[in-house]
Short mmCIF file of C-alpha atoms and ligand atoms in Angstrom, two decimals:
data_model
loop_
_atom_site.label_atom_id
_atom_site.label_comp_id
_atom_site.label_asym_id
_atom_site.label_seq_id
_atom_site.Cartn_x
_atom_site.Cartn_y
_atom_site.Cartn_z
CA UNK A 1 -7.53 -29.76 40.29
CA UNK A 2 -8.22 -26.13 41.03
CA UNK A 3 -5.11 -25.07 39.06
CA UNK A 4 -6.02 -27.21 36.09
CA UNK A 5 -9.51 -25.82 35.95
CA UNK A 6 -8.20 -22.31 36.03
CA UNK A 7 -5.67 -23.07 33.30
CA UNK A 8 -8.30 -24.42 30.97
CA UNK A 9 -10.38 -21.37 31.71
CA UNK A 10 -7.44 -19.18 30.73
CA UNK A 11 -6.90 -21.22 27.60
CA UNK A 12 -10.50 -20.87 26.58
CA UNK A 13 -10.34 -17.18 27.16
CA UNK A 14 -7.14 -16.71 25.23
CA UNK A 15 -8.70 -18.52 22.29
CA UNK A 16 -11.64 -16.16 22.35
CA UNK A 17 -9.25 -13.26 22.60
CA UNK A 18 -7.35 -14.19 19.48
CA UNK A 19 -10.46 -14.79 17.46
CA UNK A 20 -12.19 -11.66 18.60
CA UNK A 21 -9.50 -9.00 18.41
CA UNK A 22 -11.09 -5.67 19.23
CA UNK A 23 -11.56 -3.42 16.24
CA UNK A 24 -8.75 -0.95 15.86
CA UNK A 25 -10.05 2.49 15.10
CA UNK A 26 -8.92 5.21 12.83
CA UNK A 27 -9.84 8.28 14.71
CA UNK A 28 -12.86 10.03 13.27
CA UNK A 29 -11.41 13.44 13.84
CA UNK A 30 -9.61 14.29 17.02
CA UNK A 31 -8.44 12.19 19.94
CA UNK A 32 -9.96 12.90 23.30
CA UNK A 33 -7.74 14.16 26.07
CA UNK A 34 -6.34 10.90 27.36
CA UNK A 35 -6.46 9.86 30.97
CA UNK A 36 -3.06 8.74 32.28
CA UNK A 37 -1.94 5.68 30.36
CA UNK A 38 -1.50 2.66 32.59
CA UNK A 39 1.96 1.04 32.62
CA UNK A 40 2.67 -0.79 29.38
CA UNK A 41 1.58 -4.41 29.42
CA UNK A 42 4.20 -6.96 28.41
CA UNK A 43 3.86 -8.75 25.12
CA UNK A 44 1.69 -11.84 25.56
CA UNK A 45 4.51 -14.40 25.41
CA UNK A 46 3.02 -16.83 27.91
CA UNK A 47 -0.43 -18.32 27.85
CA UNK A 48 -1.17 -16.97 31.33
CA UNK A 49 -0.39 -13.41 30.28
CA UNK A 50 -2.55 -13.35 27.19
CA UNK A 51 -5.29 -14.98 29.18
CA UNK A 52 -5.27 -12.03 31.52
CA UNK A 53 -6.74 -9.98 28.73
CA UNK A 54 -10.32 -10.88 29.36
CA UNK A 55 -11.80 -8.75 26.59
CA UNK A 56 -13.82 -6.91 29.16
CA UNK A 57 -13.13 -3.29 29.96
CA UNK A 58 -14.76 -0.91 32.38
CA UNK A 59 -14.99 2.84 31.98
CA UNK A 60 -16.56 5.63 33.99
CA UNK A 61 -18.30 8.78 32.77
CA UNK A 62 -18.58 11.65 35.23
CA UNK A 63 -21.45 13.76 33.88
CA UNK A 64 -22.48 17.29 34.83
CA UNK A 65 -24.81 19.65 33.01
CA UNK A 66 -26.15 23.21 33.31
CA UNK A 67 -23.53 24.56 35.69
CA UNK A 68 -23.68 28.32 36.14
CA UNK A 69 -21.92 28.79 39.45
CA UNK A 70 -18.36 27.81 40.33
CA UNK A 71 -18.96 28.13 44.10
CA UNK A 72 -21.32 25.98 46.17
CA UNK A 73 -24.90 27.23 46.55
CA UNK A 74 -27.51 27.24 49.33
CA UNK A 75 -25.08 28.57 51.89
CA UNK A 76 -22.32 26.23 50.76
CA UNK A 77 -24.42 23.07 51.06
CA UNK A 78 -24.52 21.90 47.45
CA UNK A 79 -22.50 22.09 44.25
CA UNK A 80 -19.10 23.67 43.70
CA UNK A 81 -16.48 22.97 41.07
CA UNK A 82 -13.78 22.32 43.71
CA UNK A 83 -15.81 19.32 44.97
CA UNK A 84 -16.31 18.09 41.42
CA UNK A 85 -12.53 18.12 40.98
CA UNK A 86 -12.17 15.83 44.00
CA UNK A 87 -14.95 13.54 42.82
CA UNK A 88 -13.18 13.22 39.47
CA UNK A 89 -9.88 12.39 41.20
CA UNK A 90 -11.61 9.76 43.32
CA UNK A 91 -13.17 8.14 40.27
CA UNK A 92 -9.83 8.15 38.45
CA UNK A 93 -8.30 6.32 41.39
CA UNK A 94 -11.07 3.75 41.09
CA UNK A 95 -10.57 3.52 37.33
CA UNK A 96 -8.09 5.54 35.27
CA UNK A 97 -10.48 5.20 32.33
CA UNK A 98 -12.75 7.97 33.56
CA UNK A 99 -14.06 10.70 31.28
CA UNK A 100 -15.32 13.96 32.79
CA UNK A 101 -18.02 15.47 30.55
CA UNK A 102 -20.29 18.51 30.61
CA UNK A 103 -23.53 18.49 28.61
CA UNK A 104 -23.76 22.22 27.92
CA UNK A 105 -24.89 25.52 29.54
CA UNK A 106 -22.03 26.81 31.64
CA UNK A 107 -20.66 30.06 30.19
CA UNK A 108 -23.91 31.94 30.88
CA UNK A 109 -25.93 33.08 32.73
CA UNK A 110 -24.24 33.85 36.00
CA UNK A 111 -23.85 36.78 38.30
CA UNK A 112 -20.07 36.75 37.98
CA UNK A 113 -20.34 36.54 34.22
CA UNK A 114 -22.27 39.79 34.00
CA UNK A 115 -19.88 41.74 36.24
CA UNK A 116 -17.13 43.88 34.77
CA UNK A 117 -13.54 43.08 35.64
CA UNK A 118 -10.41 44.56 34.08
CA UNK A 119 -12.65 46.55 31.73
CA UNK A 120 -14.58 43.57 30.31
CA UNK A 121 -17.60 41.61 31.42
CA UNK A 122 -16.34 38.32 32.85
CA UNK A 123 -18.68 36.22 30.65
CA UNK A 124 -17.76 32.67 31.61
CA UNK A 125 -14.03 33.29 32.02
CA UNK A 126 -14.31 32.23 35.68
CA UNK A 127 -16.05 29.00 34.67
CA UNK A 128 -13.47 28.00 32.04
CA UNK A 129 -10.64 28.70 34.48
CA UNK A 130 -12.27 26.58 37.23
CA UNK A 131 -13.24 23.72 34.91
CA UNK A 132 -9.78 23.64 33.35
CA UNK A 133 -8.30 23.23 36.81
CA UNK A 134 -10.90 20.59 37.74
CA UNK A 135 -9.78 18.50 34.77
CA UNK A 136 -12.93 18.63 32.63
CA UNK A 137 -12.25 16.72 29.41
CA UNK A 138 -15.23 17.15 27.07
CA UNK A 139 -17.97 19.77 26.74
CA UNK A 140 -20.75 20.46 24.28
CA UNK A 141 -22.58 23.70 23.54
CA UNK A 142 -25.77 24.47 25.41
CA UNK A 143 -28.16 27.16 24.20
CA UNK A 144 -26.76 29.57 26.81
CA UNK A 145 -23.25 29.45 25.36
CA UNK A 146 -24.69 31.62 22.56
CA UNK A 147 -25.82 34.30 25.05
CA UNK A 148 -22.21 35.45 24.73
CA UNK A 149 -21.14 37.70 21.91
CA UNK A 150 -19.27 35.97 19.09
CA UNK A 151 -15.88 37.33 20.21
CA UNK A 152 -16.54 36.47 23.85
CA UNK A 153 -17.36 32.86 22.99
CA UNK A 154 -14.23 32.62 20.83
CA UNK A 155 -12.14 33.85 23.76
CA UNK A 156 -13.68 31.16 26.02
CA UNK A 157 -13.09 28.46 23.39
CA UNK A 158 -9.45 29.53 23.13
CA UNK A 159 -9.02 29.47 26.91
CA UNK A 160 -10.60 26.06 27.41
CA UNK A 161 -8.21 23.22 28.13
CA UNK A 162 -10.96 20.69 27.46
CA UNK A 163 -12.30 19.47 24.18
CA UNK A 164 -15.55 20.62 22.60
CA UNK A 165 -17.60 18.37 20.38
CA UNK A 166 -20.20 20.01 18.11
CA UNK A 167 -22.20 17.56 16.02
CA UNK A 168 -25.01 19.84 14.83
CA UNK A 169 -23.70 23.35 15.56
CA UNK A 170 -21.55 25.39 13.17
CA UNK A 171 -20.13 28.87 13.04
CA UNK A 172 -21.68 31.08 10.33
CA UNK A 173 -18.85 32.91 8.59
CA UNK A 174 -19.77 35.07 5.58
CA UNK A 175 -23.05 33.20 5.23
CA UNK A 176 -21.36 29.80 5.24
CA UNK A 177 -21.52 27.25 8.07
CA UNK A 178 -18.00 26.32 9.17
CA UNK A 179 -16.78 24.39 12.18
CA UNK A 180 -16.15 26.44 15.31
CA UNK A 181 -12.50 26.40 16.23
CA UNK A 182 -10.25 26.81 19.21
CA UNK A 183 -7.13 28.88 18.69
CA UNK A 184 -4.13 27.54 20.56
CA UNK A 185 -0.74 29.19 20.11
CA UNK A 186 -1.82 30.83 16.86
CA UNK A 187 -3.08 27.53 15.46
CA UNK A 188 -6.79 27.10 14.71
CA UNK A 189 -8.11 23.70 15.74
CA UNK A 190 -11.56 22.86 14.46
CA UNK A 191 -14.04 21.41 16.92
CA UNK A 192 -14.82 17.82 15.91
CA UNK A 193 -18.33 16.66 15.06
CA UNK A 194 -17.59 13.35 16.82
CA UNK A 195 -14.60 11.59 18.26
CA UNK A 196 -13.22 8.35 19.60
CA UNK A 197 -12.06 7.92 23.18
CA UNK A 198 -9.48 5.13 23.17
CA UNK A 199 -9.27 3.18 26.39
CA UNK A 200 -7.00 0.39 27.63
CA UNK A 201 -7.17 -1.36 30.96
CA UNK A 202 -4.54 -3.00 33.15
CA UNK A 203 -4.93 -6.43 31.56
CA UNK A 204 -4.53 -5.00 28.08
CA UNK A 205 -8.12 -4.91 26.88
CA UNK A 206 -8.67 -1.98 24.59
CA UNK A 207 -11.85 -0.35 23.34
CA UNK A 208 -12.89 2.61 21.26
CA UNK A 209 -15.76 4.65 22.58
CA UNK A 210 -17.42 7.00 20.13
CA UNK A 211 -18.99 10.25 21.31
CA UNK A 212 -21.20 12.83 19.64
CA UNK A 213 -22.81 15.96 21.05
CA UNK A 214 -25.98 17.72 19.93
CA UNK A 215 -27.56 21.02 20.96
CA UNK A 216 -31.09 22.43 20.93
CA UNK A 217 -31.60 25.32 18.47
CA UNK A 218 -33.46 27.54 20.94
CA UNK A 219 -31.02 30.48 20.88
CA UNK A 220 -30.85 31.63 17.26
CA UNK A 221 -27.99 33.99 16.38
CA UNK A 222 -26.95 35.14 12.94
CA UNK A 223 -23.44 33.76 13.58
CA UNK A 224 -24.63 30.29 14.63
CA UNK A 225 -25.92 27.55 12.36
CA UNK A 226 -27.85 24.60 13.78
CA UNK A 227 -28.60 21.50 11.74
CA UNK A 228 -31.29 19.06 12.82
CA UNK A 229 -29.98 17.43 16.02
CA UNK A 230 -31.72 14.11 15.33
CA UNK A 231 -30.31 13.72 11.83
CA UNK A 232 -26.87 14.93 12.93
CA UNK A 233 -26.79 12.45 15.82
CA UNK A 234 -27.84 9.58 13.56
CA UNK A 235 -25.19 10.51 10.99
CA UNK A 236 -22.49 10.76 13.66
CA UNK A 237 -23.47 7.44 15.21
CA UNK A 238 -23.40 5.78 11.79
CA UNK A 239 -19.91 7.19 11.18
CA UNK A 240 -18.64 6.09 14.58
CA UNK A 241 -20.13 2.61 14.72
CA UNK A 242 -17.71 0.89 12.30
CA UNK A 243 -14.72 2.04 14.36
CA UNK A 244 -16.14 2.04 17.89
CA UNK A 245 -17.04 -0.74 20.31
CA UNK A 246 -19.75 1.50 21.72
CA UNK A 247 -21.18 4.93 20.90
CA UNK A 248 -22.61 7.29 23.53
CA UNK A 249 -24.16 10.73 23.16
CA UNK A 250 -23.93 14.05 24.94
CA UNK A 251 -27.08 16.09 24.44
CA UNK A 252 -28.42 19.49 25.33
CA UNK A 253 -32.08 19.00 24.42
CA UNK A 254 -35.48 19.03 26.08
CA UNK A 255 -36.28 15.72 27.74
CA UNK A 256 -38.98 14.85 25.16
CA UNK A 257 -36.39 15.36 22.43
CA UNK A 258 -33.93 13.14 24.27
CA UNK A 259 -36.52 10.40 24.52
CA UNK A 260 -37.26 10.73 20.81
CA UNK A 261 -33.55 10.55 19.99
CA UNK A 262 -33.17 7.50 22.23
CA UNK A 263 -35.91 5.82 20.21
CA UNK A 264 -34.02 6.58 17.00
CA UNK A 265 -30.69 5.24 18.30
CA UNK A 266 -31.48 1.92 20.04
CA UNK A 267 -27.83 0.84 19.67
CA UNK A 268 -26.57 3.79 21.76
CA UNK A 269 -26.71 2.70 25.41
CA UNK A 270 -26.37 6.12 27.01
CA UNK A 271 -27.43 9.70 26.36
CA UNK A 272 -25.95 12.13 28.89
CA UNK A 273 -28.30 15.08 28.71
CA UNK A 274 -28.64 18.64 29.91
CA UNK A 275 -30.92 21.67 29.52
CA UNK A 276 -33.40 20.41 32.11
CA UNK A 277 -32.38 21.51 35.56
CA UNK A 278 -33.80 18.68 37.63
CA UNK A 279 -32.24 15.25 37.65
CA UNK A 280 -33.96 12.50 35.70
CA UNK A 281 -33.27 9.03 34.43
CA UNK A 282 -35.36 7.38 31.74
CA UNK A 283 -35.14 4.21 29.75
CA UNK A 284 -36.25 3.95 26.14
CA UNK A 285 -35.83 0.34 25.05
CA UNK A 286 -32.34 -0.31 26.37
CA UNK A 287 -31.19 3.33 26.07
CA UNK A 288 -30.60 5.26 29.30
CA UNK A 289 -31.23 9.02 29.24
CA UNK A 290 -29.72 10.70 32.29
CA UNK A 291 -29.62 14.30 33.47
CA UNK A 292 -28.06 15.60 36.68
CA UNK A 293 -29.31 18.60 38.64
CA UNK A 294 -28.27 22.07 37.54
CA UNK A 295 -25.32 23.80 39.19
CA UNK A 296 -23.70 20.46 40.03
CA UNK A 297 -26.00 19.92 42.99
CA UNK A 298 -25.58 16.36 41.78
CA UNK A 299 -23.43 14.62 39.21
CA UNK A 300 -24.14 11.42 37.34
CA UNK A 301 -21.54 8.67 37.53
CA UNK A 302 -22.01 6.05 34.83
CA UNK A 303 -19.97 2.88 35.23
CA UNK A 304 -19.93 1.02 31.96
CA UNK A 305 -18.63 -2.49 31.38
CA UNK A 306 -17.99 -3.38 27.76
CA UNK A 307 -17.56 -6.95 26.59
CA UNK A 308 -15.47 -6.45 23.48
CA UNK A 309 -16.14 -10.05 22.40
CA UNK A 310 -19.89 -9.94 22.42
CA UNK A 311 -20.44 -6.20 22.14
CA UNK A 312 -22.56 -6.37 25.28
CA UNK A 313 -22.61 -3.24 27.43
CA UNK A 314 -23.56 -3.15 31.10
CA UNK A 315 -24.36 0.20 32.61
CA UNK A 316 -24.75 1.27 36.20
CA UNK A 317 -25.76 4.90 36.65
CA UNK A 318 -25.50 6.54 40.04
CA UNK A 319 -26.69 10.04 40.94
CA UNK A 320 -24.10 11.44 43.34
CA UNK A 321 -25.02 14.42 45.56
CA UNK A 322 -22.25 17.03 45.49
CA UNK A 323 -22.08 18.16 49.12
CA UNK A 324 -19.55 18.89 51.85
CA UNK A 325 -19.09 15.11 52.11
CA UNK A 326 -16.77 15.57 49.11
CA UNK A 327 -13.79 17.70 50.16
CA UNK A 328 -12.69 20.65 48.05
CA UNK A 329 -9.74 20.26 45.75
CA UNK A 330 -7.37 22.92 47.15
CA UNK A 331 -6.13 24.11 43.74
CA UNK A 332 -9.61 24.61 42.32
CA UNK A 333 -10.82 26.11 45.59
CA UNK A 334 -8.10 28.76 45.26
CA UNK A 335 -9.44 29.74 41.84
CA UNK A 336 -13.06 29.78 43.04
CA UNK A 337 -12.09 31.94 46.04
CA UNK A 338 -10.22 34.38 43.83
CA UNK A 339 -13.34 34.92 41.69
CA UNK A 340 -15.55 35.13 44.79
CA UNK A 341 -13.38 37.94 46.12
CA UNK A 342 -13.74 39.80 42.83
CA UNK A 343 -17.52 39.28 42.96
CA UNK A 344 -17.86 40.36 46.59
CA UNK A 345 -15.85 43.48 45.99
CA UNK A 346 -18.09 44.54 43.10
CA UNK A 347 -21.33 43.65 44.94
CA UNK A 348 -20.15 45.29 48.13
CA UNK A 349 -20.56 48.58 46.27
CA UNK A 350 -24.37 48.01 46.33
CA UNK A 351 -25.10 46.10 49.57
CA UNK A 352 -23.24 45.86 52.86
CA UNK A 353 -23.63 42.17 53.61
CA UNK A 354 -24.08 40.08 50.44
CA UNK A 355 -24.39 36.84 52.45
CA UNK A 356 -27.15 37.91 54.84
CA UNK A 357 -30.35 35.85 54.69
CA UNK A 358 -32.99 38.36 53.59
CA UNK A 359 -35.96 36.10 52.85
CA UNK A 360 -37.19 32.56 53.23
CA UNK A 361 -39.59 30.77 50.94
CA UNK A 362 -40.87 27.22 51.01
CA UNK A 363 -42.73 27.79 47.75
CA UNK A 364 -40.19 27.88 44.90
CA UNK A 365 -39.97 31.30 43.23
CA UNK A 366 -39.97 30.64 39.52
CA UNK A 367 -37.26 32.37 37.50
CA UNK A 368 -37.03 29.76 34.77
CA UNK A 369 -36.94 31.39 31.36
CA UNK A 370 -39.56 28.98 30.02
CA UNK A 371 -41.93 30.27 32.73
CA UNK A 372 -41.10 33.92 33.22
CA UNK A 373 -40.91 34.72 29.50
CA UNK A 374 -44.36 33.26 28.94
CA UNK A 375 -46.43 34.37 31.91
CA UNK A 376 -46.37 36.22 35.20
CA UNK A 377 -44.59 34.08 37.79
CA UNK A 378 -44.47 34.47 41.56
CA UNK A 379 -40.87 35.66 41.21
CA UNK A 380 -41.88 38.28 38.63
CA UNK A 381 -44.71 39.44 40.88
CA UNK A 382 -42.35 39.65 43.86
CA UNK A 383 -39.85 41.85 42.01
CA UNK A 384 -42.59 44.10 40.58
CA UNK A 385 -44.12 44.51 44.07
CA UNK A 386 -40.66 45.43 45.40
CA UNK A 387 -40.37 48.07 42.68
CA UNK A 388 -43.76 49.57 43.58
CA UNK A 389 -42.70 49.60 47.22
CA UNK A 390 -39.51 51.52 46.38
CA UNK A 391 -41.42 54.36 44.70
CA UNK A 392 -41.30 57.82 46.28
CA UNK A 393 -44.94 58.55 45.37
CA UNK A 394 -47.68 55.86 45.36
CA UNK A 395 -47.76 54.25 41.93
CA UNK A 396 -50.61 52.86 39.84
CA UNK A 397 -48.45 49.94 38.81
CA UNK A 398 -44.97 48.57 38.11
CA UNK A 399 -43.56 46.92 34.97
CA UNK A 400 -40.24 45.38 33.97
CA UNK A 401 -38.98 43.15 31.17
CA UNK A 402 -38.63 39.49 32.15
CA UNK A 403 -35.26 39.36 30.31
CA UNK A 404 -33.78 41.17 33.31
CA UNK A 405 -34.25 37.92 35.23
CA UNK A 406 -31.30 35.76 34.30
CA UNK A 407 -31.22 32.97 36.85
CA UNK A 408 -33.15 30.44 34.74
CA UNK A 409 -33.88 28.49 37.90
CA UNK A 410 -36.19 28.40 40.91
CA UNK A 411 -35.32 29.84 44.31
CA UNK A 412 -36.30 28.04 47.48
CA UNK A 413 -35.39 28.05 51.15
CA UNK A 414 -33.17 30.80 52.57
CA UNK A 415 -32.59 33.60 50.09
CA UNK A 416 -29.39 35.59 50.56
CA UNK A 417 -28.91 39.17 49.43
CA UNK A 418 -26.47 37.91 46.82
CA UNK A 419 -29.15 35.60 45.38
CA UNK A 420 -31.02 38.70 44.19
CA UNK A 421 -27.89 39.67 42.29
CA UNK A 422 -27.95 36.24 40.70
CA UNK A 423 -31.61 36.75 39.77
CA UNK A 424 -31.07 40.29 38.44
CA UNK A 425 -27.40 40.40 37.41
CA UNK A 426 -27.72 43.51 35.22
CA UNK A 427 -29.23 45.64 37.97
CA UNK A 428 -30.29 49.02 36.68
CA UNK A 429 -32.22 51.93 38.14
CA UNK A 430 -35.93 52.29 38.80
CA UNK A 431 -37.63 55.34 37.34
CA UNK A 432 -41.06 56.73 38.14
CA UNK A 433 -42.92 58.11 35.16
CA UNK A 434 -46.18 59.86 34.39
CA UNK A 435 -47.48 58.17 31.27
CA UNK A 436 -50.63 58.67 29.22
CA UNK A 437 -52.99 55.67 29.25
CA UNK A 438 -52.87 55.24 25.46
CA UNK A 439 -49.08 54.79 25.51
CA UNK A 440 -49.20 52.52 28.56
CA UNK A 441 -51.71 50.34 26.73
CA UNK A 442 -49.45 50.14 23.67
CA UNK A 443 -46.44 49.17 25.82
CA UNK A 444 -48.43 46.49 27.66
CA UNK A 445 -49.81 45.11 24.37
CA UNK A 446 -46.30 44.81 22.92
CA UNK A 447 -45.18 43.11 26.13
CA UNK A 448 -47.81 40.45 25.40
CA UNK A 449 -46.65 40.13 21.78
CA UNK A 450 -43.12 39.53 23.11
CA UNK A 451 -44.27 36.30 24.71
CA UNK A 452 -41.47 33.72 24.67
CA UNK A 453 -38.72 36.37 24.78
CA UNK A 454 -37.10 38.63 27.38
CA UNK A 455 -39.38 41.46 26.19
CA UNK A 456 -42.35 39.80 27.86
CA UNK A 457 -43.37 42.03 30.78
CA UNK A 458 -43.96 41.27 34.45
CA UNK A 459 -46.35 43.51 36.40
CA UNK A 460 -47.66 44.73 39.73
CA UNK A 461 -51.24 46.07 40.02
CA UNK A 462 -51.66 45.53 36.27
CA UNK A 463 -53.66 42.68 34.75
CA UNK A 464 -54.82 41.64 31.32
CA UNK A 465 -58.63 41.41 31.50
CA UNK A 466 -61.08 39.98 28.97
CA UNK A 467 -62.12 43.49 27.90
CA UNK A 468 -58.65 45.06 28.06
CA UNK A 469 -56.05 46.01 30.63
CA UNK A 470 -56.95 46.57 34.27
CA UNK A 471 -54.91 49.02 36.33
CA UNK A 472 -55.48 48.52 40.05
CA UNK A 473 -58.57 46.55 39.06
CA UNK A 474 -60.03 49.38 36.92
CA UNK A 475 -60.18 49.40 33.11
CA UNK A 476 -57.27 51.33 31.57
CA UNK A 477 -58.43 54.76 30.33
CA UNK A 478 -56.47 56.04 27.30
CA UNK A 479 -56.68 59.71 28.36
CA UNK A 480 -55.85 59.17 31.99
CA UNK A 481 -52.29 59.86 33.17
CA UNK A 482 -50.83 56.99 35.20
CA UNK A 483 -47.93 57.04 37.63
CA UNK A 484 -45.83 53.94 36.93
CA UNK A 485 -42.45 52.65 38.15
CA UNK A 486 -40.28 50.75 35.68
CA UNK A 487 -36.67 49.70 35.16
CA UNK A 488 -34.50 52.14 33.21
CA UNK A 489 -33.74 49.62 30.44
CA UNK A 490 -37.42 49.38 29.55
CA UNK A 491 -37.51 53.11 28.79
CA UNK A 492 -34.27 53.01 26.77
CA UNK A 493 -35.86 52.11 23.45
CA UNK A 494 -33.77 48.93 23.31
CA UNK A 495 -36.47 46.40 24.16
CA UNK A 496 -37.98 44.34 21.35
CA UNK A 497 -40.82 46.23 19.66
CA UNK A 498 -40.43 49.17 22.03
CA UNK A 499 -37.99 51.33 20.08
CA UNK A 500 -40.38 54.29 20.48
CA UNK A 501 -40.57 53.95 24.27
CA UNK A 502 -38.07 56.53 25.53
CA UNK A 503 -38.01 59.55 27.81
CA UNK A 504 -38.51 61.74 24.73
CA UNK A 505 -41.89 60.23 23.83
CA UNK A 506 -44.54 63.02 24.12
CA UNK A 507 -46.83 60.78 26.18
CA UNK A 508 -44.11 60.22 28.77
CA UNK A 509 -44.99 63.36 30.70
CA UNK A 510 -42.54 63.21 33.59
CA UNK A 511 -39.56 61.06 34.61
CA UNK A 512 -38.32 60.94 38.19
CA UNK A 513 -34.89 59.31 38.63
CA UNK A 514 -32.98 58.51 41.81
CA UNK A 515 -30.35 61.10 42.65
CA UNK A 516 -28.01 59.04 44.80
CA UNK A 517 -27.05 55.57 45.98
CA UNK A 518 -29.02 56.16 49.19
CA UNK A 519 -32.26 55.90 47.18
CA UNK A 520 -33.59 52.31 46.92
CA UNK A 521 -34.45 53.07 43.30
CA UNK A 522 -30.74 53.47 42.54
CA UNK A 523 -30.42 49.72 41.92
CA UNK A 524 -33.32 47.30 41.48
CA UNK A 525 -31.46 44.73 43.64
CA UNK A 526 -31.38 47.22 46.51
CA UNK A 527 -35.15 47.69 46.18
CA UNK A 528 -35.80 43.93 46.09
CA UNK A 529 -33.54 43.29 49.11
CA UNK A 530 -35.37 46.01 51.08
CA UNK A 531 -38.71 44.45 50.17
CA UNK A 532 -37.48 40.92 51.06
CA UNK A 533 -36.45 42.08 54.52
CA UNK A 534 -39.98 43.25 55.34
CA UNK A 535 -41.32 39.71 55.65
ZN1 ZN B 601 -30.14 24.86 28.12
#
């Protein structure tokens, strides 16, 4: 009885199978890196064998976003690409149809990236090497990828063993938008605007999964062209739908934009987002929008079941903490350690013990670009106070450009000496100047006009008041000479709108520079570490 029942069940299924053959797809552009192909399934000669193909296939997406550090953070507690590699291996054992994706922001900013090695700044080379070894398969551009110079980004594209998908981003060449490319063995391979991931499971069910990837246009460069991400995503989805069983999106957008896009694409079950640094999961209609925490403190694991007969998609999304509970992949760990040694050697030239805890804060110190480039934050105030403290002669105030802060994150808990290098990767000296009030006022005004950019200033003992600037609580007097400490870059003439602000300006009356590495002013990180240790 039992056998008969099962047989009829198989027969019914096989009938459905033959009437609902999954669509076979021409590839839109390029094929995704394929996970290992399962052993070939025999031709369906017997009823039982064809019946095994149930038309249902499961896939897994391993999603990370906004990863700036290859090594674990918070004293080794969270994150780390070597753990991600293991997590990916574990998921592949569970289901060979696993795709490891990264939703943008990983080549910059990072401390390692700003350091010089073999004559060049490292600029994401460490990240590409670690992610290649971890088996990353697909990445999209985040806004921070365009922090790199054009040639640096091209070098990273060429080095990457994973695929890039760029739906709304193009390379401007001689005033014309062209696809970015990856050069492999002298051959230029254009980055696709969308692609199909072909999957097949053990019982022979196949499916085509379409993917697109869109990026926020918040980092304009004359060599980058952005088209509207909403229109581009809709166009890509429309192109993919006829050849795909399901279409999913990778996005590097603000959450509100993701939610808007989800509303425009109700047929897309999943948007794997980035740009925001805190994990979130939202539902718009039946569309899931998921973001993991920055720096791979967590990863999203999306298990998707596709019924190729009905087109139904079931999704189970799980936020997985990336901690010591996941062992390091030894191969990737070797690469991470190699880069750590390079980093420690360079940093060791400034501080003795990069891993000493120098400060503790329960209140997060805000170094997010969206905050620190638009207003004074507690982190900006802390650094400026440290600068004032490092001065040889009491100062009337301290100023620095917020663009020197590159962490684009908040700091909380134990702060290590090396964390200040992550906050201020460019370093630079601190100079004390005597400056006429009229010029100081002009510099501060331009700092305000630079709102939204790295030229926005952070201060100590300086405040914008309703009737003008206050210096140590007193109205700024144009004829008075003030003693101010600032970072050397600010007086270089290279800051936005401040081309005139150099040592040669007649209203810069005196400049006092540190003479040796013993002086805390020799490197802003040294000054901030000294200040941190006082609490
Ligand atoms: Zn971003």
